[in-house]
Short mmCIF file of C-alpha atoms in Angstrom, two decimals:
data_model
loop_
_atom_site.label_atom_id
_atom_site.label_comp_id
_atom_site.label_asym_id
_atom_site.label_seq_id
_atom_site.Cartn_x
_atom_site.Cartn_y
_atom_site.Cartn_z
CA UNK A 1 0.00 0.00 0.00
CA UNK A 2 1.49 3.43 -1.16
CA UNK A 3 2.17 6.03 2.19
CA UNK A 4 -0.61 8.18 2.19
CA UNK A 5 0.14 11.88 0.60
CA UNK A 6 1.80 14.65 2.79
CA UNK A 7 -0.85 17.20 4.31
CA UNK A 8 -1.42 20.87 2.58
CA UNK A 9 0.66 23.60 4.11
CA UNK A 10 -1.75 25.71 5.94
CA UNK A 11 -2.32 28.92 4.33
CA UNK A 12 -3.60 32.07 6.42
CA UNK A 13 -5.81 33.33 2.94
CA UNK A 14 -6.13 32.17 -0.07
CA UNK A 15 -4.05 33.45 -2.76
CA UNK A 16 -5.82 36.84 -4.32
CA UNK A 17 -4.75 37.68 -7.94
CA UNK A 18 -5.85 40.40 -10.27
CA UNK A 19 -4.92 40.88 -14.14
CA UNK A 20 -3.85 44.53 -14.93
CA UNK A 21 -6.53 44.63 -17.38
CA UNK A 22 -8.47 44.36 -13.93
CA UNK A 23 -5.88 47.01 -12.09
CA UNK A 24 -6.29 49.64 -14.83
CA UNK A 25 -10.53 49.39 -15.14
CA UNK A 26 -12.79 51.73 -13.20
CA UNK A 27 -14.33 49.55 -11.16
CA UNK A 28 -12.49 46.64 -10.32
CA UNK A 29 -14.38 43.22 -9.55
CA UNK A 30 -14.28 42.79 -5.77
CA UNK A 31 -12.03 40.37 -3.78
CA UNK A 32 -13.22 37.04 -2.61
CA UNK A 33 -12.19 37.84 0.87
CA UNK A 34 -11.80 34.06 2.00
CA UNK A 35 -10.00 35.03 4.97
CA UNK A 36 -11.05 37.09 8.03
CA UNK A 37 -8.10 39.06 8.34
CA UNK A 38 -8.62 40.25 4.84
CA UNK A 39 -10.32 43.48 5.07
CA UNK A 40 -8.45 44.77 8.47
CA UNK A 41 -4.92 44.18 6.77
CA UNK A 42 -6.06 46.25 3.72
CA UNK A 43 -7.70 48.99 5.94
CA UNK A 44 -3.84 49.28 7.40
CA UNK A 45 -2.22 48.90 4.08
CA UNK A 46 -4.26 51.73 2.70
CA UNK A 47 -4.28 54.13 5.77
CA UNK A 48 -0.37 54.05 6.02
CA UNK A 49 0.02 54.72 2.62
CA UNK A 50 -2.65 57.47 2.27
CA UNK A 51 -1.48 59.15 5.75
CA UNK A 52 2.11 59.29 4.29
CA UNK A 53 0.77 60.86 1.14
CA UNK A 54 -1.09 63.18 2.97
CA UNK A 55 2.07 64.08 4.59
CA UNK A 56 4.30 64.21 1.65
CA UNK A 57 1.80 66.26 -0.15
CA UNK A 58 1.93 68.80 2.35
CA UNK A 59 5.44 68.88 2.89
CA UNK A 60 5.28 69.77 -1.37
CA UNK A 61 2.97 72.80 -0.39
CA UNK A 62 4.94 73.83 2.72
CA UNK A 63 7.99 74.45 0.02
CA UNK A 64 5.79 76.26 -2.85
CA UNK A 65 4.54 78.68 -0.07
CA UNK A 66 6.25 79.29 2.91
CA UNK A 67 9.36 81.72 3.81
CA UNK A 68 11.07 80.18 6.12
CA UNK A 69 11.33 76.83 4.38
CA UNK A 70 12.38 78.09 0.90
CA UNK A 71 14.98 80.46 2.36
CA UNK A 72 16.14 77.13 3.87
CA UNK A 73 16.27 74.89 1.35
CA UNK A 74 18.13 77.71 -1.13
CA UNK A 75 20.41 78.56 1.26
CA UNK A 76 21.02 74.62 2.00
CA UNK A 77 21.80 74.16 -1.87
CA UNK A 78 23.73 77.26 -1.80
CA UNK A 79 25.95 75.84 1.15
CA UNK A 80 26.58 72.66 -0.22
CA UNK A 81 27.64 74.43 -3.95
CA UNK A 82 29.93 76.68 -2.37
CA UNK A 83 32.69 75.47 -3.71
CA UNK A 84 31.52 74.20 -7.37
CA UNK A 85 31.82 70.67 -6.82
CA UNK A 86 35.86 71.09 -6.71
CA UNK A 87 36.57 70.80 -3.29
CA UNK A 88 34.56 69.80 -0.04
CA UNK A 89 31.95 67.49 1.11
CA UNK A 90 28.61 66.92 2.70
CA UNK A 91 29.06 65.48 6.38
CA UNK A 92 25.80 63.96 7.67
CA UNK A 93 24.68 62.66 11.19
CA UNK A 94 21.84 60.90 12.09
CA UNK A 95 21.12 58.24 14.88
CA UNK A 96 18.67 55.51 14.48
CA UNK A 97 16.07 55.64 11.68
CA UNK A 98 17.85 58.85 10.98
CA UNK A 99 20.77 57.30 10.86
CA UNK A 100 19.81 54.91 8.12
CA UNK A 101 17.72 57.97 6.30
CA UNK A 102 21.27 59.37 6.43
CA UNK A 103 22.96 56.57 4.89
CA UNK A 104 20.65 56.34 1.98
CA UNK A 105 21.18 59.91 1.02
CA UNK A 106 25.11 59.56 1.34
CA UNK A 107 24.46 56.66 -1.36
CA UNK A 108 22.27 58.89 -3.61
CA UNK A 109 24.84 61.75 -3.32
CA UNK A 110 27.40 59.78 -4.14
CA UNK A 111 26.10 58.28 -7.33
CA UNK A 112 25.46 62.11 -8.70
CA UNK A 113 28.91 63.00 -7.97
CA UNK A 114 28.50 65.06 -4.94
CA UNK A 115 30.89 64.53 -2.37
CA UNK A 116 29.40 63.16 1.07
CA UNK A 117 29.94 61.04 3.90
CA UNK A 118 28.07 59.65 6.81
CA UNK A 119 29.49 60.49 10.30
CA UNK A 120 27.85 58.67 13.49
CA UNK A 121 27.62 60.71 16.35
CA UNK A 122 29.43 58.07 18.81
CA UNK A 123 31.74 57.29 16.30
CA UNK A 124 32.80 60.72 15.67
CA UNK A 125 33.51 61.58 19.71
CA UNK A 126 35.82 59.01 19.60
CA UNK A 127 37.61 59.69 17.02
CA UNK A 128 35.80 60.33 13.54
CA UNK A 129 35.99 63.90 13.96
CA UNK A 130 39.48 63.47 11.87
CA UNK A 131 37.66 63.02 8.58
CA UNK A 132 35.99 66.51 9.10
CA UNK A 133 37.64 69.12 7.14
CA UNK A 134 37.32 73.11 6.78
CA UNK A 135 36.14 72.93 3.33
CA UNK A 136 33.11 70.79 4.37
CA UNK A 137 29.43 71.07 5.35
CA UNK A 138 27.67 69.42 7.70
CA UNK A 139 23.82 67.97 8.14
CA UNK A 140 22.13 66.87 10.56
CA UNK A 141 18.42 64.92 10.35
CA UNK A 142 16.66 64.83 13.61
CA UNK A 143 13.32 64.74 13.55
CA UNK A 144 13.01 65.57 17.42
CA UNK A 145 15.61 68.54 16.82
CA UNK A 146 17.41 67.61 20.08
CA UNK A 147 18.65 64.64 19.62
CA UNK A 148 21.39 63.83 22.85
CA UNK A 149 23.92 62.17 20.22
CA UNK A 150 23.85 65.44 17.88
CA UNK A 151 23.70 67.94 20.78
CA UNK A 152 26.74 66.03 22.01
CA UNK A 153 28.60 66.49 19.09
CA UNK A 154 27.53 69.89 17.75
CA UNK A 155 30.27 72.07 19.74
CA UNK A 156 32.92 69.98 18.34
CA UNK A 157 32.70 71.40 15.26
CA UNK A 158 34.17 74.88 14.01
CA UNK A 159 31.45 77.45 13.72
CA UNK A 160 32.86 78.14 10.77
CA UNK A 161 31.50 75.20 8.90
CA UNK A 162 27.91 75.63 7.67
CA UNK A 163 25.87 73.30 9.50
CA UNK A 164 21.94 71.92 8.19
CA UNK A 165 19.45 70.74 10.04
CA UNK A 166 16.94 68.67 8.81
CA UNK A 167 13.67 68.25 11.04
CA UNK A 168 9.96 68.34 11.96
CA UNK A 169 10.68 72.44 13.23
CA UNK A 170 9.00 74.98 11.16
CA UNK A 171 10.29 77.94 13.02
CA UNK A 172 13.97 78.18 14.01
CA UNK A 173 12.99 79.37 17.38
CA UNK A 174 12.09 75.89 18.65
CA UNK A 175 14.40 73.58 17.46
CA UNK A 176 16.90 73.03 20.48
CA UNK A 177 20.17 72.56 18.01
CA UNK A 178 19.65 75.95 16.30
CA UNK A 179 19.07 77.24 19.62
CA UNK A 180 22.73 76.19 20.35
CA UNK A 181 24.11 76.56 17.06
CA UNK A 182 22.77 80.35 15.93
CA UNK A 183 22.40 80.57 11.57
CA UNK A 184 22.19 76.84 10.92
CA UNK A 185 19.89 76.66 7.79
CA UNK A 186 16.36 74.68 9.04
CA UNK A 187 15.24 72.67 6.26
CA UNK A 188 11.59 71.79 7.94
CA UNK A 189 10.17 68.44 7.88
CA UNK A 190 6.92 68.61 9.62
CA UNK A 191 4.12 65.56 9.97
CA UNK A 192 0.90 66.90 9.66
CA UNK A 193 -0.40 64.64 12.49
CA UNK A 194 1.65 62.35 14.86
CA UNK A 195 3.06 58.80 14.10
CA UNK A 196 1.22 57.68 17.48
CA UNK A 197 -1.89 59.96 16.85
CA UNK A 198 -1.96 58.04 13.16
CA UNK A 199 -0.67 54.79 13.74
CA UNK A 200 -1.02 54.07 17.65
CA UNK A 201 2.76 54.10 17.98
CA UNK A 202 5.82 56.65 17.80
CA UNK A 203 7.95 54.42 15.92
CA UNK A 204 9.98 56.27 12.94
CA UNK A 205 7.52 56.35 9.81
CA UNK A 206 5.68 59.46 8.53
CA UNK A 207 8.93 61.28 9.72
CA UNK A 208 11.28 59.11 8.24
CA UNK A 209 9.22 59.30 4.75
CA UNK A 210 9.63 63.10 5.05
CA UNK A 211 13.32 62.95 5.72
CA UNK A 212 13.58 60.91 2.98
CA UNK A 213 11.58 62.60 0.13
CA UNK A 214 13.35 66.16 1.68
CA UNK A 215 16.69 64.64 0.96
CA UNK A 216 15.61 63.13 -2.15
CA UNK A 217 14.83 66.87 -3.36
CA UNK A 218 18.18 67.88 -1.93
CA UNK A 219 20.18 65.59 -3.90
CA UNK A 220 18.52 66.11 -7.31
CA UNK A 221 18.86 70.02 -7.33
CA UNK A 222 22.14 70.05 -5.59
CA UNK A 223 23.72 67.62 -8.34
CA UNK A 224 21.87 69.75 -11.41
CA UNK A 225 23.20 72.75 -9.90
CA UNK A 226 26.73 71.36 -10.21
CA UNK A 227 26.28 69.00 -13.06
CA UNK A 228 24.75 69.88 -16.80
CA UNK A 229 23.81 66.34 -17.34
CA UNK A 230 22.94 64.55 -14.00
CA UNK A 231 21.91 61.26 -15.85
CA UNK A 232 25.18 60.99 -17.65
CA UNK A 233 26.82 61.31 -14.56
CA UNK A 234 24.48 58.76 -12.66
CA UNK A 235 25.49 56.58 -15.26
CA UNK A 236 28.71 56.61 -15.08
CA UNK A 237 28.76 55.68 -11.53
CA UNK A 238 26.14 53.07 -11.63
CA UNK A 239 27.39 50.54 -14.19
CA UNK A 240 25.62 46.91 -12.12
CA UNK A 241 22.56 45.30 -12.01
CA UNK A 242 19.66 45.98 -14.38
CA UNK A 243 20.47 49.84 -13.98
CA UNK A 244 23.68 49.42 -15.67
CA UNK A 245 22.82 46.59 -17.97
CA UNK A 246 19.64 49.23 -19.45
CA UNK A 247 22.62 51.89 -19.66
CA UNK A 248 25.08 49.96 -21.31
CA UNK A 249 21.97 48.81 -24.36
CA UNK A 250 22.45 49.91 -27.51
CA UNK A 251 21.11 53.56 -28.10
CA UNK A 252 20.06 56.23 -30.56
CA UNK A 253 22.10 59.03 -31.38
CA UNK A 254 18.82 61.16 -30.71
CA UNK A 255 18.49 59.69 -27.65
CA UNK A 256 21.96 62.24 -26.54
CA UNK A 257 21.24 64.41 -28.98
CA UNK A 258 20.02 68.38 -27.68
CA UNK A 259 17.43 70.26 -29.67
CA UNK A 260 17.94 73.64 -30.49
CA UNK A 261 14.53 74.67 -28.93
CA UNK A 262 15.77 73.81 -25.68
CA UNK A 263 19.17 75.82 -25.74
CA UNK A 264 18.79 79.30 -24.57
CA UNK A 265 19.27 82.20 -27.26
CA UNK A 266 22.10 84.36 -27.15
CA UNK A 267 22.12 87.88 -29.28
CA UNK A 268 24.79 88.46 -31.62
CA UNK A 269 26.09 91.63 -29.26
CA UNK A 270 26.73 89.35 -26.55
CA UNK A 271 30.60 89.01 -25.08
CA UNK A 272 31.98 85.21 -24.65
CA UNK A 273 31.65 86.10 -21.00
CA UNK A 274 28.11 86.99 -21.62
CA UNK A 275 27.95 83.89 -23.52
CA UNK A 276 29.82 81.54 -20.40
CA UNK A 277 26.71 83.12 -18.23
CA UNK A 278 24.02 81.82 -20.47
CA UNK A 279 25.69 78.67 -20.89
CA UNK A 280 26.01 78.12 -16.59
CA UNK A 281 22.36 79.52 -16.86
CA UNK A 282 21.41 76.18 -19.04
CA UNK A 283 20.45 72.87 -17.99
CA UNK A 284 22.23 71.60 -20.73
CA UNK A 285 25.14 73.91 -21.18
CA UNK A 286 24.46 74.59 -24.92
CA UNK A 287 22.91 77.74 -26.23
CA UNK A 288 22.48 79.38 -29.75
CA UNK A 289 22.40 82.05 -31.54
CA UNK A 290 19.21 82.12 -34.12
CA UNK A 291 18.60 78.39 -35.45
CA UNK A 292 21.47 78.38 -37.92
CA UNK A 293 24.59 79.11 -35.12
CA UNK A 294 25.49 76.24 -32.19
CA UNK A 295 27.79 76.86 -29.12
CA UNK A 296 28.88 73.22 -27.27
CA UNK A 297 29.61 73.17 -23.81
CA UNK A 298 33.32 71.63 -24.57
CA UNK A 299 34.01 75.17 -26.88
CA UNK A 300 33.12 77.55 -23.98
CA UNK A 301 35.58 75.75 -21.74
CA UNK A 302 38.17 76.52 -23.69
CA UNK A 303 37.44 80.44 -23.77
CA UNK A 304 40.32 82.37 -22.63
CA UNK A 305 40.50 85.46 -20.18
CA UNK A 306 41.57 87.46 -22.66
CA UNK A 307 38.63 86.56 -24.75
CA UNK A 308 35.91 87.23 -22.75
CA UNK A 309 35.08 90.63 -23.40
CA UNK A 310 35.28 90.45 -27.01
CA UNK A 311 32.03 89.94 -29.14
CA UNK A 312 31.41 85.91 -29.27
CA UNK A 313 30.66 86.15 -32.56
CA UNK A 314 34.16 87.14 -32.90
CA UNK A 315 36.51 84.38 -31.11
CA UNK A 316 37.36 82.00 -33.43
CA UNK A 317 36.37 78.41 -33.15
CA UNK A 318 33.79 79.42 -30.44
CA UNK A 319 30.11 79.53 -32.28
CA UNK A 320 29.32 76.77 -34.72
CA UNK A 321 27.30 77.57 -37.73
CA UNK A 322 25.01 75.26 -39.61
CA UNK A 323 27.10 74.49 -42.01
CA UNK A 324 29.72 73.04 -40.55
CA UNK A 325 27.17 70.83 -39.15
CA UNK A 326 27.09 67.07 -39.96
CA UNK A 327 23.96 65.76 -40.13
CA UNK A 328 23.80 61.96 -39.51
CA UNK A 329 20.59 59.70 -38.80
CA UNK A 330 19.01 60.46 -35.81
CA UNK A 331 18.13 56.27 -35.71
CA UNK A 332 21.65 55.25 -35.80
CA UNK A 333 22.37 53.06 -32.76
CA UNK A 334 25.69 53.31 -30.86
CA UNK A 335 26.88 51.17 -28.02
CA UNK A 336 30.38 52.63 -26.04
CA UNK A 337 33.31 51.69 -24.35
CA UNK A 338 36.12 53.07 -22.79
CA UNK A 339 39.65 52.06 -24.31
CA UNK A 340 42.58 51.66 -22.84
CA UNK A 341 43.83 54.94 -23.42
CA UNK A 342 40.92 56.86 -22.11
CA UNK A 343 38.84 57.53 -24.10
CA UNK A 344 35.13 56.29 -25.65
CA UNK A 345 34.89 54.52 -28.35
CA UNK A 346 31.62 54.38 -30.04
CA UNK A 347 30.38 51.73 -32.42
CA UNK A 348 27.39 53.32 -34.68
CA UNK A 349 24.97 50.80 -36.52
CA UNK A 350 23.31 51.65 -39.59
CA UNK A 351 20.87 53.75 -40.99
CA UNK A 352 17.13 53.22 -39.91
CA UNK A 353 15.46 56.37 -40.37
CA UNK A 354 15.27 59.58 -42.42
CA UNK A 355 15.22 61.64 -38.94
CA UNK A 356 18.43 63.52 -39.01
CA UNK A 357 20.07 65.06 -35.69
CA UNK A 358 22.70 68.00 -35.43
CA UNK A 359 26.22 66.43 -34.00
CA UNK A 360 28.70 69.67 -33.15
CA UNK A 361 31.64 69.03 -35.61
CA UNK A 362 34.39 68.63 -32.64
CA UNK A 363 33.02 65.54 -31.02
CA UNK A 364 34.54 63.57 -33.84
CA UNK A 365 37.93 63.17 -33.56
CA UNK A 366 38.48 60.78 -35.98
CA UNK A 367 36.48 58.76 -38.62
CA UNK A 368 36.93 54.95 -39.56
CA UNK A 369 35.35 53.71 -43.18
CA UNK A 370 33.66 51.42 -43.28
CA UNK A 371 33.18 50.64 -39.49
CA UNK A 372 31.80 53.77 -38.70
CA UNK A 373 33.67 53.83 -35.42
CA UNK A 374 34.03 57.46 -33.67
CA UNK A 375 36.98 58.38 -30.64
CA UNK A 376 36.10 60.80 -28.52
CA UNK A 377 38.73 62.15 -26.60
#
């Protein structure tokens, strides 16, 4: 006689599946709620995530309307830009939840190329403090605002350094480390009702989600302030997993490529140094003059002192008319590499298109038939 067959593993609910024909209708079909938990674990999933939204939505307003906040957060960006991304870092603290909240923004600073470190309060008192250096700026994310670790630490530091706070405070007044530390920059974080008044318990969430999205915003406007292309620079730092595998796929050359709508316009009476403050001015670094004259990013680096108060149109080499252009398909596919010299190597495939896409002239180095293979240096 054959052993009789192994029990069913005991399952709490049965297994609820919907198609995303289903997810995207306007009435979806309702659940067979087979077990009695169902509904009351929903309930929680949904108020959690709608209380946090609440919050988050607020904090949004908070920073399209009020003083205090959008002083802080330019000044914060302004602190942290000082120095052009050439010298100095971002120092944050944290303990806790704030600690980890901390960690995660070193990470996303990081991969945009802006300097930053995390520095534990214990750590730091005994003997941390060394990696702290005059050039720097420091943060600090307490949600309380008095945190015993940070308060501990704060008068270690030279007064000199500009110091960030980062916490539920709206007015300067009442958060206990500004009262000790005069002029640090508040950057408020403020829950619009408390984690125990919302959730029955004062354990870190609604605050850390703030702290979180707040230094989210940080990161991104701090890195395009310093950067022209932040996702070319994200890139480059973030070659693994399925981030870097979609980065290194083949793409189109119009993909990269800028249009001329979105480069500002310069006048033809402008000076190169008028120029160099309309290029810092765009998100791109490009700008034209009319749609028949292009001026690259690479070209205004090289201006000279001595050139910058002559007419633009004037220095040689600087302003790029049309035809000079080459116009190549704006389907071709490239995938790059660097070579062992330095430098990128691009390998284009073939035509695809009639779409055609504006390439500035001194991005090709050199030219190999039939392979179409560009260098950039």
């Amino acid at each position: 006689m054959p052993p009789p067959s192994p029990p069913s593993p005991a399952t709490p609910c049965d297994e609820f599946s919907t198609s995303l024909a289903d997810l995207g209708s306007i009435t979806p079909p309702e659940p067979q709620e087979t077990c009695a938990n169902f509904s009351t674990r929903l309930t929680n999933c949904t108020h959690v995530l709608g209380t946090e939204a609440t919050s988050l939505s607020r904090l949004s307003m908070l920073y399209e309307t009020d003083p205090i906040a959008r002083r802080g957060f330019n000044s914060a960006v302004e602190a942290i830009t000082r120095h052009g991304g050439r010298k100095g870092k971002l120092v944050v603290c944290g303990v806790g939840k704030s600690g980890h909240i901390s960690n995660k923004l070193v990470a996303t600073l990081t991969s945009l190329k802006i300097p930053a470190i995390f520095l534990h309060p214990t750590e730091a008192l005994h003997g941390d403090l060394g990696v702290v250096e005059d050039d720097n700026t420091i943060l600090f994310i307490s949600n309380s605002g008095k945190t015993g670790e940070l308060l501990a630490l704060l008068p270690h530091f030279d007064t000199s350094l500009p110091t960030i706070i980062m916490t539920s405070h709206t007015l300067p007044s009442t958060c206990e480390i500004i009262e000790q530390r005069p002029g640090t920059i508040l950057l408020p974080a403020p829950l619009h009702i408390s984690e125990t008044d919302a959730f029955g318990v004062n354990a870190p969430t609604i605050s850390t989600t703030m702290a979180l999205a707040l230094g989210d915003a940080l990161a991104i406007a701090v890195s395009r302030e310093l950067h022209a292309n932040i996702a070319s620079v994200f890139h480059k730092n973030h070659p693994g997993g399925a981030i870097g595998a979609a980065i290194q796929a083949p793409k189109k050359l119009s993909d990269f490529a800028i249009s001329l709508i979105d480069m500002p316009e310069v006048s033809s009476s402008f000076t190169a140094s008028q120029v160099v403050l309309k290029a810092y001015q765009s998100a791109t670094g490009w700008v034209r003059l009319g749609g028949d004259v292009a001026v690259s990013p690479r070209r205004i680096k090289k201006l000279g002192e001595k050139e910058m108060e002559e007419f633009a149109k004037n220095v040689r080499g600087l302003m790029v008319p049309r035809k000079e252009w080459i116009a190549v398909s704006a389907g071709w596919r490239w995938r790059g590499r660097r070579s062992g010299f330095g430098r990128w190597v691009f390998f284009l495939g073939g035509l695809d298109g009639r779409r055609f896409t504006d390439l500035d002239m001194e991005w090709m180095k050199e030219l190999e038939q039939p392979n179409h293979v560009f260098s950039l240096d």
